[in-house]
CSV table of C-alpha atoms and ligand atoms in Angstrom, one decimal:
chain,number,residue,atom,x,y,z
D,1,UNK,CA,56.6,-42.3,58.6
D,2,UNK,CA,55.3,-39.3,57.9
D,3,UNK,CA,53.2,-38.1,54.4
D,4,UNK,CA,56.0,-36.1,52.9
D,5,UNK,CA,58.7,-39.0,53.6
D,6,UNK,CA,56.1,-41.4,52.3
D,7,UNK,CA,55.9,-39.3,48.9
D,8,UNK,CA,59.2,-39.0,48.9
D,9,UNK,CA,60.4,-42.6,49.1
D,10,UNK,CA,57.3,-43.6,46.5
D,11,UNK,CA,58.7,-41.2,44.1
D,12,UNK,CA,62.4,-42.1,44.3
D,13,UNK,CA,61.8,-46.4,44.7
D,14,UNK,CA,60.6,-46.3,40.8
D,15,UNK,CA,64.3,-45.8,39.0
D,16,UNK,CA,66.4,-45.6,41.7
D,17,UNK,CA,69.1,-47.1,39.6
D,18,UNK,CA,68.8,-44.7,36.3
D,19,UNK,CA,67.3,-45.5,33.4
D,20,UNK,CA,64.9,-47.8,32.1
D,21,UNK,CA,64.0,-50.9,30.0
D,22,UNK,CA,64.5,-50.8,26.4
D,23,UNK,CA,60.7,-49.9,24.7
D,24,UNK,CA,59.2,-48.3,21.8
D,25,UNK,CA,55.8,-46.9,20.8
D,26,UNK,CA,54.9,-44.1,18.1
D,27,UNK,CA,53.7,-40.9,18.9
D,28,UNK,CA,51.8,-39.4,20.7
D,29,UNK,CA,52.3,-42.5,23.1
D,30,UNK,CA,50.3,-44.1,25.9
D,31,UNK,CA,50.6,-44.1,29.5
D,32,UNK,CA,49.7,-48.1,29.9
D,33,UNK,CA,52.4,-49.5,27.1
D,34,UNK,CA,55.1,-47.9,29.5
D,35,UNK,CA,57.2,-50.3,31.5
D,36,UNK,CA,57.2,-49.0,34.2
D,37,UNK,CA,54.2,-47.2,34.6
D,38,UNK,CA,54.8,-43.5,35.7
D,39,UNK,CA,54.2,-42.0,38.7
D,40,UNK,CA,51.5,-38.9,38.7
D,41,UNK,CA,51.3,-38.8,42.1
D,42,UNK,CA,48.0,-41.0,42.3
D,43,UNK,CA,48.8,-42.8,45.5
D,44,UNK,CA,50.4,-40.1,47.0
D,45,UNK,CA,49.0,-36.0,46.1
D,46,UNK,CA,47.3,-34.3,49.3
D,47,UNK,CA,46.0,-31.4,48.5
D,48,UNK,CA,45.4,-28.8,50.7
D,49,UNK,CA,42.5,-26.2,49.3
D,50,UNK,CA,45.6,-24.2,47.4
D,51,UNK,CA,43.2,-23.9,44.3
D,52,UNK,CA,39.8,-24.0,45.5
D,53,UNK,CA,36.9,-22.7,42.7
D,54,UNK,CA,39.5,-22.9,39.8
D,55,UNK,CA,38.9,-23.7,36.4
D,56,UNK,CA,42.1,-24.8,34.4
D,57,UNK,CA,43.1,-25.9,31.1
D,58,UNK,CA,45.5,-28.3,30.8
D,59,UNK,CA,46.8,-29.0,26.9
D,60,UNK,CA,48.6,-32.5,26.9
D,61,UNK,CA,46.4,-33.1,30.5
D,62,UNK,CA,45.9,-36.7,28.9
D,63,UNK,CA,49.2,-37.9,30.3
D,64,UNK,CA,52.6,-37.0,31.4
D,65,UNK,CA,53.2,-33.9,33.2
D,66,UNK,CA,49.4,-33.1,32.6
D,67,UNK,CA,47.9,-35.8,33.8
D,68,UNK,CA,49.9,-35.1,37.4
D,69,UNK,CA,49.3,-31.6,37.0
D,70,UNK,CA,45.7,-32.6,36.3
D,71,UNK,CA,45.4,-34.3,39.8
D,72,UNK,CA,47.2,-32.6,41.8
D,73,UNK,CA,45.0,-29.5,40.5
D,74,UNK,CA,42.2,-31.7,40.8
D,75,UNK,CA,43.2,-32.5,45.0
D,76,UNK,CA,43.6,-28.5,45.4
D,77,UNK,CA,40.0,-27.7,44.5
D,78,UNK,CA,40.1,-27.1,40.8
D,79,UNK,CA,38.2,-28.4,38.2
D,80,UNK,CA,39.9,-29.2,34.8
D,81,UNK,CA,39.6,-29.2,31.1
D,82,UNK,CA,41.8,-32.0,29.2
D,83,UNK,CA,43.4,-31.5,26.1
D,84,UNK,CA,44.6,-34.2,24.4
D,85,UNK,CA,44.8,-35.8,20.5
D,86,UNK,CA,42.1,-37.8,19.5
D,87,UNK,CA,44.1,-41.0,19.5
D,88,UNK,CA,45.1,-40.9,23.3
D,89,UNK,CA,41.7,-41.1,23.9
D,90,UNK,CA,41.8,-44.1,26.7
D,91,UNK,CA,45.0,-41.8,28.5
D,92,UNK,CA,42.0,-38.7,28.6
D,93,UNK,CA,39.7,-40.9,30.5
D,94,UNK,CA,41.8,-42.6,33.0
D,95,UNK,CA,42.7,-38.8,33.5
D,96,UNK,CA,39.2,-37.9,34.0
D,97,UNK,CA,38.6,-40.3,36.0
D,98,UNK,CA,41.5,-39.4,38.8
D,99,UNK,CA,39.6,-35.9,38.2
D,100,UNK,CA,36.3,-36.8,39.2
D,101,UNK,CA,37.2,-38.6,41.8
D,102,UNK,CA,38.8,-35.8,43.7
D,103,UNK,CA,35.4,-34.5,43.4
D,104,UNK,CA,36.0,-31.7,41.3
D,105,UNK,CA,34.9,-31.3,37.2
D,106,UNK,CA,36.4,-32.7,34.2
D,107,UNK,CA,36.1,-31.8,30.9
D,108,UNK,CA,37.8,-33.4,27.7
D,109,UNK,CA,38.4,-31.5,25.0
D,110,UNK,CA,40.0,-33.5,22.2
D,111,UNK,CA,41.9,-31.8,19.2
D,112,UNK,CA,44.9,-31.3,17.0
D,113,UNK,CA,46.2,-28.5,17.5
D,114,UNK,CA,48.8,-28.0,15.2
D,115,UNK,CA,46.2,-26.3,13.9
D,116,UNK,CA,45.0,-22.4,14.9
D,117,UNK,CA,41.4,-23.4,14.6
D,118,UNK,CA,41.5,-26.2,16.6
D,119,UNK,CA,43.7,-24.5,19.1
D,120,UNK,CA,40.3,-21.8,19.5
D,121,UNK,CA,37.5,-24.4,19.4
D,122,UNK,CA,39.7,-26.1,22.3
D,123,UNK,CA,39.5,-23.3,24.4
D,124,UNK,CA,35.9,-22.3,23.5
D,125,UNK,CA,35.0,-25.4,24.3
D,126,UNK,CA,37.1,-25.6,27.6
D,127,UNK,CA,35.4,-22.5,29.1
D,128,UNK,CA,31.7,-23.5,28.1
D,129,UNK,CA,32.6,-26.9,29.7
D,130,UNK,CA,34.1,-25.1,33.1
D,131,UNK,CA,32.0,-22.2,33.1
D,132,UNK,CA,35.3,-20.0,32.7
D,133,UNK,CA,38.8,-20.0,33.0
D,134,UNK,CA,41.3,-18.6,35.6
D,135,UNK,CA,44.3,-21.2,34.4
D,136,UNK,CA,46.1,-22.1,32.0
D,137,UNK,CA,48.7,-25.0,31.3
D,138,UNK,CA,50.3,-24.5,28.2
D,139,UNK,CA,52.0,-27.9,28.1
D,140,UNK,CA,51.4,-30.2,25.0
D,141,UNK,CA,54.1,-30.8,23.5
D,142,UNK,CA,56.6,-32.8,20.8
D,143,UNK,CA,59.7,-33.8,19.6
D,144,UNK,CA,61.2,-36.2,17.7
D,145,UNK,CA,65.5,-38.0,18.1
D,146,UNK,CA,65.0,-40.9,16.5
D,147,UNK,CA,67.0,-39.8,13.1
D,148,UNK,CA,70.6,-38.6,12.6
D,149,UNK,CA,71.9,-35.8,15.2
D,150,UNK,CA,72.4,-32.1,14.6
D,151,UNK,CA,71.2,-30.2,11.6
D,152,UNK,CA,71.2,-33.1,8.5
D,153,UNK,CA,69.1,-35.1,10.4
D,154,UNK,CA,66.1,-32.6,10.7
D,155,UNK,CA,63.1,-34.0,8.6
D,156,UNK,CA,60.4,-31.4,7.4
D,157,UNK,CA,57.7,-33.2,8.8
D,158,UNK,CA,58.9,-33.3,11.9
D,159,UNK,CA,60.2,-29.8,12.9
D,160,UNK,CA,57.0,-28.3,11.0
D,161,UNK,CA,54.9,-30.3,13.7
D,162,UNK,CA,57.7,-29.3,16.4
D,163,UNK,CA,57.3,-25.6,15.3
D,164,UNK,CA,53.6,-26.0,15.5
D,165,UNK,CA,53.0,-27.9,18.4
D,166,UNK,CA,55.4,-26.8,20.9
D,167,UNK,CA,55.2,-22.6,19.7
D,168,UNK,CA,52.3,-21.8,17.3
D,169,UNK,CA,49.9,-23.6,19.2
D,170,UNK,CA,51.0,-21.7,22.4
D,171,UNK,CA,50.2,-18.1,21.0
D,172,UNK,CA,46.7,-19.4,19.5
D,173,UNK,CA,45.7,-20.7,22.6
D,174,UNK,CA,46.9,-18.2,25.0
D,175,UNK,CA,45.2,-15.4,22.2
D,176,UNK,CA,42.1,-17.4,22.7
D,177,UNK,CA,42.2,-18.2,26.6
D,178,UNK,CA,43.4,-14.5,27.1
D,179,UNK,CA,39.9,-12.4,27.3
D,180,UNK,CA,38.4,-15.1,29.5
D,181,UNK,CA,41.2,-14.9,32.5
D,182,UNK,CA,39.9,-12.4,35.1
D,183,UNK,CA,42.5,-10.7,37.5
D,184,UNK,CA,44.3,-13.4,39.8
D,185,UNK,CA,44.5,-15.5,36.7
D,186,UNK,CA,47.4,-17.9,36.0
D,187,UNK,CA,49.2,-19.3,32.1
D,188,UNK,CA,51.8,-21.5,33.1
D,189,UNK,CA,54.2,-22.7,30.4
D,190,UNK,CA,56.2,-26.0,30.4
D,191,UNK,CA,59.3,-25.3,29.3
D,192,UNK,CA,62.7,-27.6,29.1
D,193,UNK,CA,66.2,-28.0,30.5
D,194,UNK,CA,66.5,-27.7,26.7
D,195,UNK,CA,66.1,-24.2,26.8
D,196,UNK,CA,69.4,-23.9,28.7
D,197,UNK,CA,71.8,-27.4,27.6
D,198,UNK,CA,70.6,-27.8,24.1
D,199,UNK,CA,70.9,-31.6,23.2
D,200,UNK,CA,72.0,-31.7,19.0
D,201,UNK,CA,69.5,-34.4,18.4
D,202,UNK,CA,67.0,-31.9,19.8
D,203,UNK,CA,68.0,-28.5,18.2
D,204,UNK,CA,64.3,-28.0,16.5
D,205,UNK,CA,62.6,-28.6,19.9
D,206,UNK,CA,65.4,-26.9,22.4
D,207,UNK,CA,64.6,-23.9,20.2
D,208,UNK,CA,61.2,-23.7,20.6
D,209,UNK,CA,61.2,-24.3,24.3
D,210,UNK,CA,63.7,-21.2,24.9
D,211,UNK,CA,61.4,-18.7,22.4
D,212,UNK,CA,58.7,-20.3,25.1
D,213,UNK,CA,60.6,-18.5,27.8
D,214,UNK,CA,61.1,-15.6,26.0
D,215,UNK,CA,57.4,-15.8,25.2
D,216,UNK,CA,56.8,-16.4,29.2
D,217,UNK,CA,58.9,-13.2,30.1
D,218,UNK,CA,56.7,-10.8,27.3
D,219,UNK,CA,53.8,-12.0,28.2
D,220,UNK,CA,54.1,-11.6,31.7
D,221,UNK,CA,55.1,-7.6,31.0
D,222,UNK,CA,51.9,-7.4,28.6
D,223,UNK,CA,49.6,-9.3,31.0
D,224,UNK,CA,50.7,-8.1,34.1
D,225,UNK,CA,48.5,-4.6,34.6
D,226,UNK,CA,45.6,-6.8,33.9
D,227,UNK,CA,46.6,-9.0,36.7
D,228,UNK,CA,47.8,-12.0,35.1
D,229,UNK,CA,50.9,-13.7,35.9
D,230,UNK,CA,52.7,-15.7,33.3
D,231,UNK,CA,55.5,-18.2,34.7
D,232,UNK,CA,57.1,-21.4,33.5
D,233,UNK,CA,58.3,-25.0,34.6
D,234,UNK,CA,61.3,-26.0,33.2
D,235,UNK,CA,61.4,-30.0,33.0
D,236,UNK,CA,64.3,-32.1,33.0
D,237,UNK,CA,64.6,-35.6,32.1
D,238,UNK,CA,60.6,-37.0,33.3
D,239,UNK,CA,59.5,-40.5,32.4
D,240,UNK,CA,56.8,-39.9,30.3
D,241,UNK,CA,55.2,-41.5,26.8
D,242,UNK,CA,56.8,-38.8,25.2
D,243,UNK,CA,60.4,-40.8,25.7
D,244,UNK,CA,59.1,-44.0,24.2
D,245,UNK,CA,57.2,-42.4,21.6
D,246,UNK,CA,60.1,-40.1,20.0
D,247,UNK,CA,63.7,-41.4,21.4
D,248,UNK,CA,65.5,-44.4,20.2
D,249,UNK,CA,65.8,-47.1,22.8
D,250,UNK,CA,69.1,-47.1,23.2
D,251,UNK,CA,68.4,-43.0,24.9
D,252,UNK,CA,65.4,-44.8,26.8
D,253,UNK,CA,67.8,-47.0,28.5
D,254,UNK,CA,70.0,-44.9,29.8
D,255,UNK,CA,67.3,-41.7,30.0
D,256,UNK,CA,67.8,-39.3,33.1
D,257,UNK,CA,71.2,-41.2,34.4
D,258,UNK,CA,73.5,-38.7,33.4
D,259,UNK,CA,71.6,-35.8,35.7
D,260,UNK,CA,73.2,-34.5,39.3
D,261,UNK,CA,70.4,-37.1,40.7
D,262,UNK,CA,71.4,-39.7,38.7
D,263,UNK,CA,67.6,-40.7,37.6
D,264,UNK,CA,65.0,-39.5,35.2
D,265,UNK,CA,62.2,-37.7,37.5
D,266,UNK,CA,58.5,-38.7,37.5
D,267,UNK,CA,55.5,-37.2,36.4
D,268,UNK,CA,54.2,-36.8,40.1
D,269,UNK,CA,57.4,-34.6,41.2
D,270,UNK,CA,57.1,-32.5,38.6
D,271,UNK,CA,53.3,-31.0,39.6
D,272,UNK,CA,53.6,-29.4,42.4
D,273,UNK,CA,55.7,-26.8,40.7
D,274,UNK,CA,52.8,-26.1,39.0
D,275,UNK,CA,50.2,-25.8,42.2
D,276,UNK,CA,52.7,-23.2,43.3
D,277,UNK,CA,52.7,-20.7,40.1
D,278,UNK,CA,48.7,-21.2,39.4
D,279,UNK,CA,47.7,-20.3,43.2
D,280,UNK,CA,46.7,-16.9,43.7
D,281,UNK,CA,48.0,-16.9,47.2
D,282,UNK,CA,51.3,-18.5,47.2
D,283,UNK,CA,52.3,-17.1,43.9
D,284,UNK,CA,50.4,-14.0,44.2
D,285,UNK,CA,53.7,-12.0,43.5
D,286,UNK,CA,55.5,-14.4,40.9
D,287,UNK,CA,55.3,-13.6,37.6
D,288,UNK,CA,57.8,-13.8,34.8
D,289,UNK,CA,59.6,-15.9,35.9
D,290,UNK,CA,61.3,-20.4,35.1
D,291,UNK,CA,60.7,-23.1,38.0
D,292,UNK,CA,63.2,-25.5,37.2
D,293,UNK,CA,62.6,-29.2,38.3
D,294,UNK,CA,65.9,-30.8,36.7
D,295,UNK,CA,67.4,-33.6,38.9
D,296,UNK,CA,70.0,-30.8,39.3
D,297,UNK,CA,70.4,-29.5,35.9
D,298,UNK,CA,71.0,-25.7,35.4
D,299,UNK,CA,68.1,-23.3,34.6
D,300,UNK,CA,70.2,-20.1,34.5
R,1,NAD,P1,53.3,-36.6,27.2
R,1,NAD,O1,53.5,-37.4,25.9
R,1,NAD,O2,52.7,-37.4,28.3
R,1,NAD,O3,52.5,-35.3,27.0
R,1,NAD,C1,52.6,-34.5,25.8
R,1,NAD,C2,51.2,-34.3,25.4
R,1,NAD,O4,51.2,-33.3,24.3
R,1,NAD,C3,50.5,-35.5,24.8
R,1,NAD,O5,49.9,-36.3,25.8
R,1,NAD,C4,49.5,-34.9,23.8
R,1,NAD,O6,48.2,-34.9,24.4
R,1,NAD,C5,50.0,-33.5,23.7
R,1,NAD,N1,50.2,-33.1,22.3
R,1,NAD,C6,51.3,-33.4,21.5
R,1,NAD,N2,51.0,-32.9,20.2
R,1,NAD,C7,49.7,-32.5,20.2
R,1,NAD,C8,48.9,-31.9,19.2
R,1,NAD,N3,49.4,-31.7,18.0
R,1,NAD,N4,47.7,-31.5,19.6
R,1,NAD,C9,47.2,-31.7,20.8
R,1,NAD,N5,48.0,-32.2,21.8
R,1,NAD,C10,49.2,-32.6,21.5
R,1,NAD,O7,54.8,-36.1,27.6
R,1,NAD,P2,55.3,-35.1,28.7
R,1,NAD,O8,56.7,-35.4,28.8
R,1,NAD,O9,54.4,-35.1,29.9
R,1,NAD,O10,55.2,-33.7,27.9
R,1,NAD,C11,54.5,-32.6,28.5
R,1,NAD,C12,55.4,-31.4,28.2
R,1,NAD,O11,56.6,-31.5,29.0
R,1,NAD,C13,55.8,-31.2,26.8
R,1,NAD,O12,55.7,-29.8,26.4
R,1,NAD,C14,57.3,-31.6,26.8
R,1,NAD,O13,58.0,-30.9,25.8
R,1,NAD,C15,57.7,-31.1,28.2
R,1,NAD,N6,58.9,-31.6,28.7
R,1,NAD,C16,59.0,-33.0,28.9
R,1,NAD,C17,60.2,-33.5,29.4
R,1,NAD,C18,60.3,-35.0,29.6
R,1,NAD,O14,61.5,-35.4,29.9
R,1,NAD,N7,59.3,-35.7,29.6
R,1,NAD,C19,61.3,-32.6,29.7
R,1,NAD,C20,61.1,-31.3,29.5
R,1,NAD,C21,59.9,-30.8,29.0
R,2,MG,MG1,49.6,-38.4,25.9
């Protein structure tokens, strides 16, 4: 069989029947109390040179989305700074570790950044840690539908961090990363299906990730005579600790079933999306513009 089909069939074999078994943590959520265990594309990435000499900063590169992204980025030639909270500490190293292993550099740089401080001192410490920056992964990220849906059930604690997290944070870090990214950089924004079928249980969070592609459009008209391309990944449904760590179980069991696909995606098929909008060859003329990788959902 051949490497694609291989990938293919890994990918598909993990929830082939939709959802998943019931489970809980509390945020932020680890990789290893997941049952199963996501997919990020460790048995099955090849890269092929795509991002050879890169530096990249992944926020949320701990796990998820980001740690695929951070090894497939890893397998294409780039070396990677990981940004992550404190307490996911053991998810940043198993991270690193598929990092350095691909031969390339890895960097951890730990922090909250709800805060703006935090969100500079990440980056500052990224770019002494890589020697520079050409890429950037805005892609930490929060939510919270665990209480009552629609608007009584929003809790100040939890759309402040929502707020902060998913939008603040982005314009801090991107201010910060900004001077550092020469011509032929990349800022790549991860987005939701959210932005386009708004769930009521998530009204806080759809919100933020549609002003993200608002922010992804403007920024790409600001950036772009300085030769910076701004794009984003729209997610669907993607089994990640996020799920486990915000959503009531009864949502966990049945998570990603109601998509065209009829399963929730994995981590691993999520990154190459990514490869695509950070190279400087393949996406040389993209800019401004939502990959959606939904299980079929609409991102228009
Ligand atoms: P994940 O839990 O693996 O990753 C989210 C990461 O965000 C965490 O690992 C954490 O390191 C980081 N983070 C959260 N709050 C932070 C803070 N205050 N400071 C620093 N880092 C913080 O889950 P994921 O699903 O891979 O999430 C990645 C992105 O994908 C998020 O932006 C999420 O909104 C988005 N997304 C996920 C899905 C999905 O179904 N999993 C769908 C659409 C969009
Ligand atoms: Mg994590």
């Amino acid at each position: 069989m051949s490497e694609i089909a291989d990938h293919a069939e890994a990918l598909v074999r993990h929830d082939a029947k939709g959802g998943f078994p019931p489970q809980q943590q509390e945020p932020p959520g680890l990789t290893s109390a997941m049952d199963p265990v996501p997919d990020h594309g460790e048995d099955t990435y090849v890269g092929h040179g795509k991002l050879e000499g890169r530096k990249a900063l992944i926020t949320g590169g701990d796990s998820g989305i980001g740690r695929a992204v951070a090894i497939a980025f890893a397998r294409e030639g780039a070396d990677v700074a990981i940004s992550y909270l404190p307490e996911e500490q053991s998810d940043a190293e198993d991270t690193l570790g598929w990092v350095r292993r691909a031969g390339r550099n890895g960097v951890l740089v730990p922090g909250d950044l709800v805060e703006r401080d935090t969100c500079q001192q990440v980056v500052a410490d990224a770019v002494e840690g890589l020697g520079g920056l050409d890429i950037l992964v805005n892609n930490a990220g929060y939510h919270w539908d665990r209480g009552p849906s629609g608007i009584e059930g929003l809790e100040p604690e939890h759309v402040e961090r929502v707020l902060r997290t998913n939008l603040h944070a982005v314009i801090w870090i991107t201010q910060a990363a900004e001077p550092h990214l020469a011509p032929g950089s990349s800022i790549i924004m991860t987005t939701s299906i959210q932005a386009y079928d708004p769930s009521p249980s998530l009204l806080d969070y759809a919100a933020t990730k549609a002003a993200l592609n608002n922010l992804t459009v403007n920024l790409a008209a600001s950036l772009g005579p300085k030769g910076i391309r701004v794009n984003a990944v729209a997610p669907g449904p993607i089994w990640t600790p996020l799920q486990p760590a915000t959503r009531g179980t009864d949502k966990i069991e049945t998570f990603g079933a109601d998509t065209p696909l009829g399963r929730a995606g994995q981590p691993g098929e999520v990154a190459p999306a990514y490869v695509f909008l950070a190279s400087p060859s393949d996406a040389s003329y993209v800019s401004g513009t939502v990959i959606g990788v939904t299980g079929g959902g609409a991102v228009f």
